[in-house]
Coordinates of C-alpha atoms in Angstrom, one line a residue:
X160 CA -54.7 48.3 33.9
X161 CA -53.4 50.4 36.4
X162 CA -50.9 48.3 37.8
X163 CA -49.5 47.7 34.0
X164 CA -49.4 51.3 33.2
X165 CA -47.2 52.2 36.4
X166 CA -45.2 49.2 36.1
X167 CA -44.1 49.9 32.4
X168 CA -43.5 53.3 33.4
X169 CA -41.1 51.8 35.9
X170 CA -40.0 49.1 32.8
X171 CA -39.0 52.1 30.8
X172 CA -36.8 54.2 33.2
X173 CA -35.4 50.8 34.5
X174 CA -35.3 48.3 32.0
X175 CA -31.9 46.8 31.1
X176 CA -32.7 45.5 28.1
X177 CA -34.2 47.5 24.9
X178 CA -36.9 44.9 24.9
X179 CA -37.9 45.3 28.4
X180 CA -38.1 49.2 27.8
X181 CA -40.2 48.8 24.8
X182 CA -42.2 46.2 25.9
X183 CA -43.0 48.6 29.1
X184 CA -44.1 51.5 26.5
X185 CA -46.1 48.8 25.0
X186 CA -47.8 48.1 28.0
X187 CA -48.6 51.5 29.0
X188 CA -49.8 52.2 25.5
X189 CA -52.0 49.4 25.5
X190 CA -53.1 49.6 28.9
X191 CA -53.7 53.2 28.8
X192 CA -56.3 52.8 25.6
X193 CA -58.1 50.2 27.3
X194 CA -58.4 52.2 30.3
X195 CA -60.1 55.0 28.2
X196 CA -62.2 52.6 26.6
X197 CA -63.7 50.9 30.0
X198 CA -63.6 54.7 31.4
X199 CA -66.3 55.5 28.5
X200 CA -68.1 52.1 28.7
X201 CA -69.1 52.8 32.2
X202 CA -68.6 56.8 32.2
X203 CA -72.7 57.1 31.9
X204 CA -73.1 54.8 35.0
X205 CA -71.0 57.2 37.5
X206 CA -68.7 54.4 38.1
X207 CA -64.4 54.9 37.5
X208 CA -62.4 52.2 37.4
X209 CA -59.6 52.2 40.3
X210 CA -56.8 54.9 40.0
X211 CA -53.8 54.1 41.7
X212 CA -52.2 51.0 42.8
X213 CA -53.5 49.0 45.5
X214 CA -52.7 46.5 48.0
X215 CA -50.4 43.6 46.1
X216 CA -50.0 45.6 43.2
X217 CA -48.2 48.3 45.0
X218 CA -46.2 46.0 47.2
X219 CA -45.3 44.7 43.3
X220 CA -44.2 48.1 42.2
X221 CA -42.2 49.0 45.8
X222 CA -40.6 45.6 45.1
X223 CA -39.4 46.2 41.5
X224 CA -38.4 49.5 41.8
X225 CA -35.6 48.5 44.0
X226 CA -34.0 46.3 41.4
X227 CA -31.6 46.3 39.4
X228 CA -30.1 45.1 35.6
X229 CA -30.9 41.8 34.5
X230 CA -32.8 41.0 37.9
X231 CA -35.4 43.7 37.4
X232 CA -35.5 42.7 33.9
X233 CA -36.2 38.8 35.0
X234 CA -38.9 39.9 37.4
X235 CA -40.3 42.7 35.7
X236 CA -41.1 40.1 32.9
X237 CA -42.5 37.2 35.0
X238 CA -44.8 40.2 36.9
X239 CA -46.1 40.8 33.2
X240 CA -46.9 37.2 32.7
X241 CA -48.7 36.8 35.4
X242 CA -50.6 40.0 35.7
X243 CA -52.1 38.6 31.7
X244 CA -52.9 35.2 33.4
X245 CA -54.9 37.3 36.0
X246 CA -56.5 39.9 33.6
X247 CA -57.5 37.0 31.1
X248 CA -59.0 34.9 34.1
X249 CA -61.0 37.9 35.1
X250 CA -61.8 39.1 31.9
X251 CA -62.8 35.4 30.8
X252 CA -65.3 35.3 33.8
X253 CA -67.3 38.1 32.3
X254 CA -67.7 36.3 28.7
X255 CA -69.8 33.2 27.5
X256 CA -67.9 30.3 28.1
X257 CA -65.9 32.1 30.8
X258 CA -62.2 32.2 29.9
X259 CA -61.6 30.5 26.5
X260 CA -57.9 31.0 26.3
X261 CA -55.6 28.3 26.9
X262 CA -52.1 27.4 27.1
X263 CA -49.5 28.9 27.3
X264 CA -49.3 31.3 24.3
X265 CA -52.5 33.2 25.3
X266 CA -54.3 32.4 22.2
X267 CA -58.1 32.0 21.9
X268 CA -59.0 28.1 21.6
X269 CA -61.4 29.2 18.9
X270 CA -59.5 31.8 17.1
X271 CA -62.7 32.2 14.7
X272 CA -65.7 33.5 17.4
X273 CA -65.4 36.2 18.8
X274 CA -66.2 36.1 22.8
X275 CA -69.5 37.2 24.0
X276 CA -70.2 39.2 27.0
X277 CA -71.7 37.3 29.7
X278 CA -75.5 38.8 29.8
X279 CA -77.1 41.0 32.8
X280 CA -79.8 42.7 34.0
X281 CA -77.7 45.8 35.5
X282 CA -77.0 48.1 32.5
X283 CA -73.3 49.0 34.6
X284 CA -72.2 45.5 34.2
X285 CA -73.4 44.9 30.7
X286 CA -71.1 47.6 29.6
X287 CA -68.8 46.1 31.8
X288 CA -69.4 42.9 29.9
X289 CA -69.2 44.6 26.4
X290 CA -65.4 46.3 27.3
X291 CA -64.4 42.7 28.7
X292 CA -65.6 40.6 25.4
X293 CA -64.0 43.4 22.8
X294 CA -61.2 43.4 25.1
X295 CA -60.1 39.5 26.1
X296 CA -58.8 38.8 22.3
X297 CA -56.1 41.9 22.8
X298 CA -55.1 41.1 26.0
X299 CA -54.8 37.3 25.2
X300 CA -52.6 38.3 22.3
X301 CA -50.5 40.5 24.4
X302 CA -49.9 37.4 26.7
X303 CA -48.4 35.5 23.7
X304 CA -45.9 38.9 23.6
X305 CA -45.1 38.8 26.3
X306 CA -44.0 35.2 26.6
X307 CA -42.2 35.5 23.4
X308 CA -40.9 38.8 24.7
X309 CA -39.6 36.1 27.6
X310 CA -38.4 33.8 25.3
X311 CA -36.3 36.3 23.2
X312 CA -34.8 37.7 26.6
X313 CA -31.0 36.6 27.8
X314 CA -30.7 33.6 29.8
X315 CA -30.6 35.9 33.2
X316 CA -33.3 37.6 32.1
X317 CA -35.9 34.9 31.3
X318 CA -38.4 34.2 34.1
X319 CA -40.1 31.0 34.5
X320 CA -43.1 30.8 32.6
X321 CA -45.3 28.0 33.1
X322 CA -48.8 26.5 31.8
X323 CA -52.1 27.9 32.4
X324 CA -52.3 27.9 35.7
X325 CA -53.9 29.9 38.1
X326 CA -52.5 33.0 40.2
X327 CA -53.3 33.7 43.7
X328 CA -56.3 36.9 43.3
X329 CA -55.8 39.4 45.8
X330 CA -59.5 40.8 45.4
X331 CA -62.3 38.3 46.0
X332 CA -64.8 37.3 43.8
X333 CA -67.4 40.2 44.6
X334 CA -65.0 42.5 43.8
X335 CA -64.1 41.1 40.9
X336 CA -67.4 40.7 39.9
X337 CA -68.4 44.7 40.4
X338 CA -68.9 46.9 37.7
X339 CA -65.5 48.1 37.1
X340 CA -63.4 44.8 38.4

């Protein structure tokens, strides 16, 4: 969430495009309420959430910051895109059923039921597990945004957006699979 927040901070002060700049407001909007909502979920359990950019993430935002015009635009974009296949993949691995969505659009293969968080015996990662299930269906639906946000783009702008698959993680699985992952 972090890494979206500071990354459409940068969209907005950078951003060619008046899509790209609202899309980055979008994203620090949207980031920034589920950042509150996790912060409360696990507030009780004296566990926060990261608070700055680490590792690849601010190797991401050193990188970006020192583009320009359509090219910032291009990679800003295909960042977004694959930062949503990574949140949905970790998000998805603390449901029922792990991670539901599919394709390339982000949406839920069973648009009716709602996910479930993935049951446990530690109270921290329940409520971990509670943020992640109320949380997947937004984040999934702001993956199909931002691929249509991708779509809408100029021709210089658009990155390449594939299928479903996989991104490299930077943080292992026992990282991922702490409380506030």
């Amino acid at each position: 969430m972090v890494t979206e927040i500071e990354l459409g901070k940068l969209a907005t002060q950078k951003g060619a495009s008046a899509e790209v700049k609202q899309f980055g407001q979008m994203m620090i909007d949207e980031h920034t309420r589920a950042g509150e909502e996790l912060k409360q979920a696990v507030s009780r359990f004296n566990v926060a959430p990261p608070a700055g950019l680490e590792g690849e993430h601010k190797d991401l935002h050193e990188r970006l910051s020192k583009l320009q015009g359509a090219e910032f635009d291009r990679e800003y974009m295909q960042a977004m895109v694959e930062s949503h296949r990574d949140v949905i993949d970790q998000l998805g691995s603390r449901v029922d059923g792990g991670n539901r969505t599919t394709g390339t659009s982000g949406a839920n293969s069973n648009a009716n039921a709602a996910p479930t968080p993935e049951q446990s015996d530690n109270p921290a990662t329940m409520a971990v597990n509670q943020w992640a299930a109320r949380t997947l269906p937004a984040i999934a639906s702001s993956r199909g945004d931002v691929i249509a946000a991708t779509s809408a783009a100029p021709s210089g702008a658009r990155p390449r957006v594939t299928g479903p698959t996989r991104i490299p993680r930077s943080m292992s699985s026992e990282r991922r699979r702490s409380p506030v992952a």
